[in-house]
């Protein structure tokens, strides 16, 4: 190997080492950001439960309690979900808050389906009596393809 080739090889190795070092520092900063976000979420979830319908501040990642009636005719299916390698949908149903005209979407659970798109027995989720639920409030994030109808064939 000529001296010039060794120098080029050495410089390429230094460049590669610098790139790897920079990528490692970037990953570490991402880890620190994630840990800080997780600590914030943990602190919010340790706060007292918030009653929905009462005056309150920001709710994301807070424990909330709601009382009301499900409006099963307005169910939403969050399709193409996978749980334990089984395709299915998440069922979200509006809960009309008692004494209010406001509703909140409640993710009621995962229903396995072979196509990951439809649920033939969704009527079995109807609950006509008043319900009291408790859970974690999450922000719904919209994306450009959110809410498009399912197209088949």
mmCIF file of C-alpha atoms in Angstrom:
data_model
loop_
_atom_site.group_PDB
_atom_site.id
_atom_site.type_symbol
_atom_site.label_atom_id
_atom_site.label_comp_id
_atom_site.label_asym_id
_atom_site.label_seq_id
_atom_site.Cartn_x
_atom_site.Cartn_y
_atom_site.Cartn_z
ATOM 1 C CA UNK A 1 0.000 0.000 0.000
ATOM 2 C CA UNK A 2 1.466 3.343 -1.010
ATOM 3 C CA UNK A 3 1.963 6.150 1.520
ATOM 4 C CA UNK A 4 -0.688 8.210 -0.238
ATOM 5 C CA UNK A 5 -3.243 5.359 -0.046
ATOM 6 C CA UNK A 6 -2.466 4.911 3.675
ATOM 7 C CA UNK A 7 -3.057 8.617 4.289
ATOM 8 C CA UNK A 8 -6.383 8.534 2.425
ATOM 9 C CA UNK A 9 -7.398 5.372 4.320
ATOM 10 C CA UNK A 10 -6.425 6.969 7.645
ATOM 11 C CA UNK A 11 -8.408 10.138 6.862
ATOM 12 C CA UNK A 12 -11.458 8.090 5.854
ATOM 13 C CA UNK A 13 -11.203 6.147 9.126
ATOM 14 C CA UNK A 14 -11.039 9.439 11.075
ATOM 15 C CA UNK A 15 -14.048 10.760 9.179
ATOM 16 C CA UNK A 16 -16.001 7.566 9.851
ATOM 17 C CA UNK A 17 -15.070 7.710 13.550
ATOM 18 C CA UNK A 18 -16.207 11.353 13.756
ATOM 19 C CA UNK A 19 -19.528 10.510 12.101
ATOM 20 C CA UNK A 20 -20.090 7.572 14.483
ATOM 21 C CA UNK A 21 -19.211 9.747 17.488
ATOM 22 C CA UNK A 22 -21.650 12.438 16.360
ATOM 23 C CA UNK A 23 -24.409 9.880 15.828
ATOM 24 C CA UNK A 24 -23.776 8.488 19.318
ATOM 25 C CA UNK A 25 -24.074 11.970 20.848
ATOM 26 C CA UNK A 26 -27.282 12.549 18.904
ATOM 27 C CA UNK A 27 -28.757 9.294 20.207
ATOM 28 C CA UNK A 28 -27.798 10.236 23.747
ATOM 29 C CA UNK A 29 -29.523 13.619 23.448
ATOM 30 C CA UNK A 30 -32.646 11.864 22.135
ATOM 31 C CA UNK A 31 -32.549 9.541 25.150
ATOM 32 C CA UNK A 32 -32.327 12.503 27.532
ATOM 33 C CA UNK A 33 -35.266 14.221 25.784
ATOM 34 C CA UNK A 34 -37.316 11.030 25.999
ATOM 35 C CA UNK A 35 -36.528 10.570 29.692
ATOM 36 C CA UNK A 36 -37.543 14.177 30.415
ATOM 37 C CA UNK A 37 -40.830 13.694 28.524
ATOM 38 C CA UNK A 38 -41.503 10.423 30.347
ATOM 39 C CA UNK A 39 -40.862 12.114 33.704
ATOM 40 C CA UNK A 40 -43.373 14.844 32.801
ATOM 41 C CA UNK A 41 -45.957 12.243 31.817
ATOM 42 C CA UNK A 42 -45.378 10.268 35.035
ATOM 43 C CA UNK A 43 -45.807 13.431 37.114
ATOM 44 C CA UNK A 44 -49.061 14.324 35.319
ATOM 45 C CA UNK A 45 -50.432 10.835 35.859
ATOM 46 C CA UNK A 46 -49.703 11.027 39.597
ATOM 47 C CA UNK A 47 -51.854 14.161 39.921
ATOM 48 C CA UNK A 48 -55.405 13.747 41.258
ATOM 49 C CA UNK A 49 -58.111 12.455 38.933
ATOM 50 C CA UNK A 50 -59.912 15.216 37.019
ATOM 51 C CA UNK A 51 -63.699 15.068 36.672
ATOM 52 C CA UNK A 52 -64.611 15.816 33.063
ATOM 53 C CA UNK A 53 -67.218 18.519 32.752
ATOM 54 C CA UNK A 54 -65.754 20.533 35.640
ATOM 55 C CA UNK A 55 -63.365 23.458 35.220
ATOM 56 C CA UNK A 56 -59.827 22.211 34.648
ATOM 57 C CA UNK A 57 -56.554 23.051 32.973
ATOM 58 C CA UNK A 58 -54.745 21.105 30.245
ATOM 59 C CA UNK A 59 -55.652 17.418 30.212
ATOM 60 C CA UNK A 60 -53.130 15.512 28.089
ATOM 61 C CA UNK A 61 -51.663 12.574 30.016
ATOM 62 C CA UNK A 62 -53.903 13.256 33.036
ATOM 63 C CA UNK A 63 -56.103 10.689 34.702
ATOM 64 C CA UNK A 64 -59.733 11.610 34.087
ATOM 65 C CA UNK A 65 -63.146 10.361 35.177
ATOM 66 C CA UNK A 66 -66.350 10.791 33.201
ATOM 67 C CA UNK A 67 -69.990 9.880 33.707
ATOM 68 C CA UNK A 68 -72.522 9.624 30.932
ATOM 69 C CA UNK A 69 -74.093 7.497 28.219
ATOM 70 C CA UNK A 70 -72.411 5.859 25.248
ATOM 71 C CA UNK A 71 -73.644 6.915 21.809
ATOM 72 C CA UNK A 72 -73.023 3.613 19.994
ATOM 73 C CA UNK A 73 -74.395 4.765 16.635
ATOM 74 C CA UNK A 74 -71.339 7.016 16.277
ATOM 75 C CA UNK A 75 -68.609 4.418 16.835
ATOM 76 C CA UNK A 76 -65.307 4.892 15.086
ATOM 77 C CA UNK A 77 -63.010 2.053 14.097
ATOM 78 C CA UNK A 78 -59.287 2.691 14.190
ATOM 79 C CA UNK A 79 -58.379 0.142 11.586
ATOM 80 C CA UNK A 80 -55.254 -1.836 10.760
ATOM 81 C CA UNK A 81 -54.144 -2.256 14.367
ATOM 82 C CA UNK A 82 -52.068 -5.230 15.484
ATOM 83 C CA UNK A 83 -51.960 -6.629 19.027
ATOM 84 C CA UNK A 84 -49.823 -9.702 19.740
ATOM 85 C CA UNK A 85 -49.473 -10.249 15.979
ATOM 86 C CA UNK A 86 -53.274 -10.429 15.562
ATOM 87 C CA UNK A 87 -54.914 -7.951 13.137
ATOM 88 C CA UNK A 88 -57.939 -6.008 14.275
ATOM 89 C CA UNK A 89 -59.461 -2.651 15.071
ATOM 90 C CA UNK A 90 -59.689 -0.370 18.078
ATOM 91 C CA UNK A 91 -63.265 0.656 18.819
ATOM 92 C CA UNK A 92 -63.817 4.260 19.909
ATOM 93 C CA UNK A 93 -67.293 5.305 21.076
ATOM 94 C CA UNK A 94 -68.460 8.795 22.084
ATOM 95 C CA UNK A 95 -69.508 9.120 25.715
ATOM 96 C CA UNK A 96 -72.036 11.924 26.188
ATOM 97 C CA UNK A 97 -71.208 13.535 29.496
ATOM 98 C CA UNK A 98 -74.079 13.601 31.985
ATOM 99 C CA UNK A 99 -75.750 17.015 32.221
ATOM 100 C CA UNK A 100 -73.889 18.365 29.195
ATOM 101 C CA UNK A 101 -74.058 18.448 25.407
ATOM 102 C CA UNK A 102 -70.367 17.515 25.254
ATOM 103 C CA UNK A 103 -69.028 14.100 24.318
ATOM 104 C CA UNK A 104 -65.596 12.553 24.627
ATOM 105 C CA UNK A 105 -64.238 9.707 22.540
ATOM 106 C CA UNK A 106 -63.488 6.600 24.583
ATOM 107 C CA UNK A 107 -61.268 3.876 23.169
ATOM 108 C CA UNK A 108 -63.183 0.859 24.364
ATOM 109 C CA UNK A 109 -60.787 -1.839 23.283
ATOM 110 C CA UNK A 110 -59.303 -4.032 20.609
ATOM 111 C CA UNK A 111 -61.441 -6.372 18.517
ATOM 112 C CA UNK A 112 -59.584 -8.977 16.442
ATOM 113 C CA UNK A 113 -60.744 -9.226 12.823
ATOM 114 C CA UNK A 114 -59.208 -11.176 9.959
ATOM 115 C CA UNK A 115 -59.042 -8.202 7.592
ATOM 116 C CA UNK A 116 -58.114 -5.535 10.179
ATOM 117 C CA UNK A 117 -60.858 -3.303 8.775
ATOM 118 C CA UNK A 118 -64.360 -4.266 9.886
ATOM 119 C CA UNK A 119 -66.221 -5.669 12.870
ATOM 120 C CA UNK A 120 -69.329 -7.673 12.011
ATOM 121 C CA UNK A 121 -70.567 -7.885 15.624
ATOM 122 C CA UNK A 122 -70.123 -4.285 16.791
ATOM 123 C CA UNK A 123 -73.726 -4.177 18.099
ATOM 124 C CA UNK A 124 -72.683 -6.328 21.067
ATOM 125 C CA UNK A 125 -70.854 -3.318 22.549
ATOM 126 C CA UNK A 126 -74.082 -1.382 23.230
ATOM 127 C CA UNK A 127 -74.566 -0.366 26.866
ATOM 128 C CA UNK A 128 -77.776 1.653 27.419
ATOM 129 C CA UNK A 129 -77.247 2.401 31.124
ATOM 130 C CA UNK A 130 -75.227 5.301 32.509
ATOM 131 C CA UNK A 131 -71.512 4.567 32.653
ATOM 132 C CA UNK A 132 -68.665 5.833 34.801
ATOM 133 C CA UNK A 133 -65.258 5.470 33.238
ATOM 134 C CA UNK A 134 -61.752 6.383 34.290
ATOM 135 C CA UNK A 135 -58.701 6.548 32.063
ATOM 136 C CA UNK A 136 -55.883 8.633 30.642
ATOM 137 C CA UNK A 137 -56.681 11.678 28.480
ATOM 138 C CA UNK A 138 -54.766 11.694 25.207
ATOM 139 C CA UNK A 139 -54.533 14.233 22.421
ATOM 140 C CA UNK A 140 -55.898 13.155 19.060
ATOM 141 C CA UNK A 141 -53.341 14.012 16.437
ATOM 142 C CA UNK A 142 -54.562 14.602 12.919
ATOM 143 C CA UNK A 143 -52.553 13.710 9.866
ATOM 144 C CA UNK A 144 -53.285 14.414 6.188
ATOM 145 C CA UNK A 145 -54.713 10.914 5.696
ATOM 146 C CA UNK A 146 -56.806 10.853 8.908
ATOM 147 C CA UNK A 147 -60.409 9.818 8.595
ATOM 148 C CA UNK A 148 -60.456 8.681 4.984
ATOM 149 C CA UNK A 149 -63.147 6.115 4.114
ATOM 150 C CA UNK A 150 -62.088 2.543 3.590
ATOM 151 C CA UNK A 151 -61.747 1.617 -0.080
ATOM 152 C CA UNK A 152 -62.063 -2.057 -0.975
ATOM 153 C CA UNK A 153 -61.399 -3.979 -4.163
#
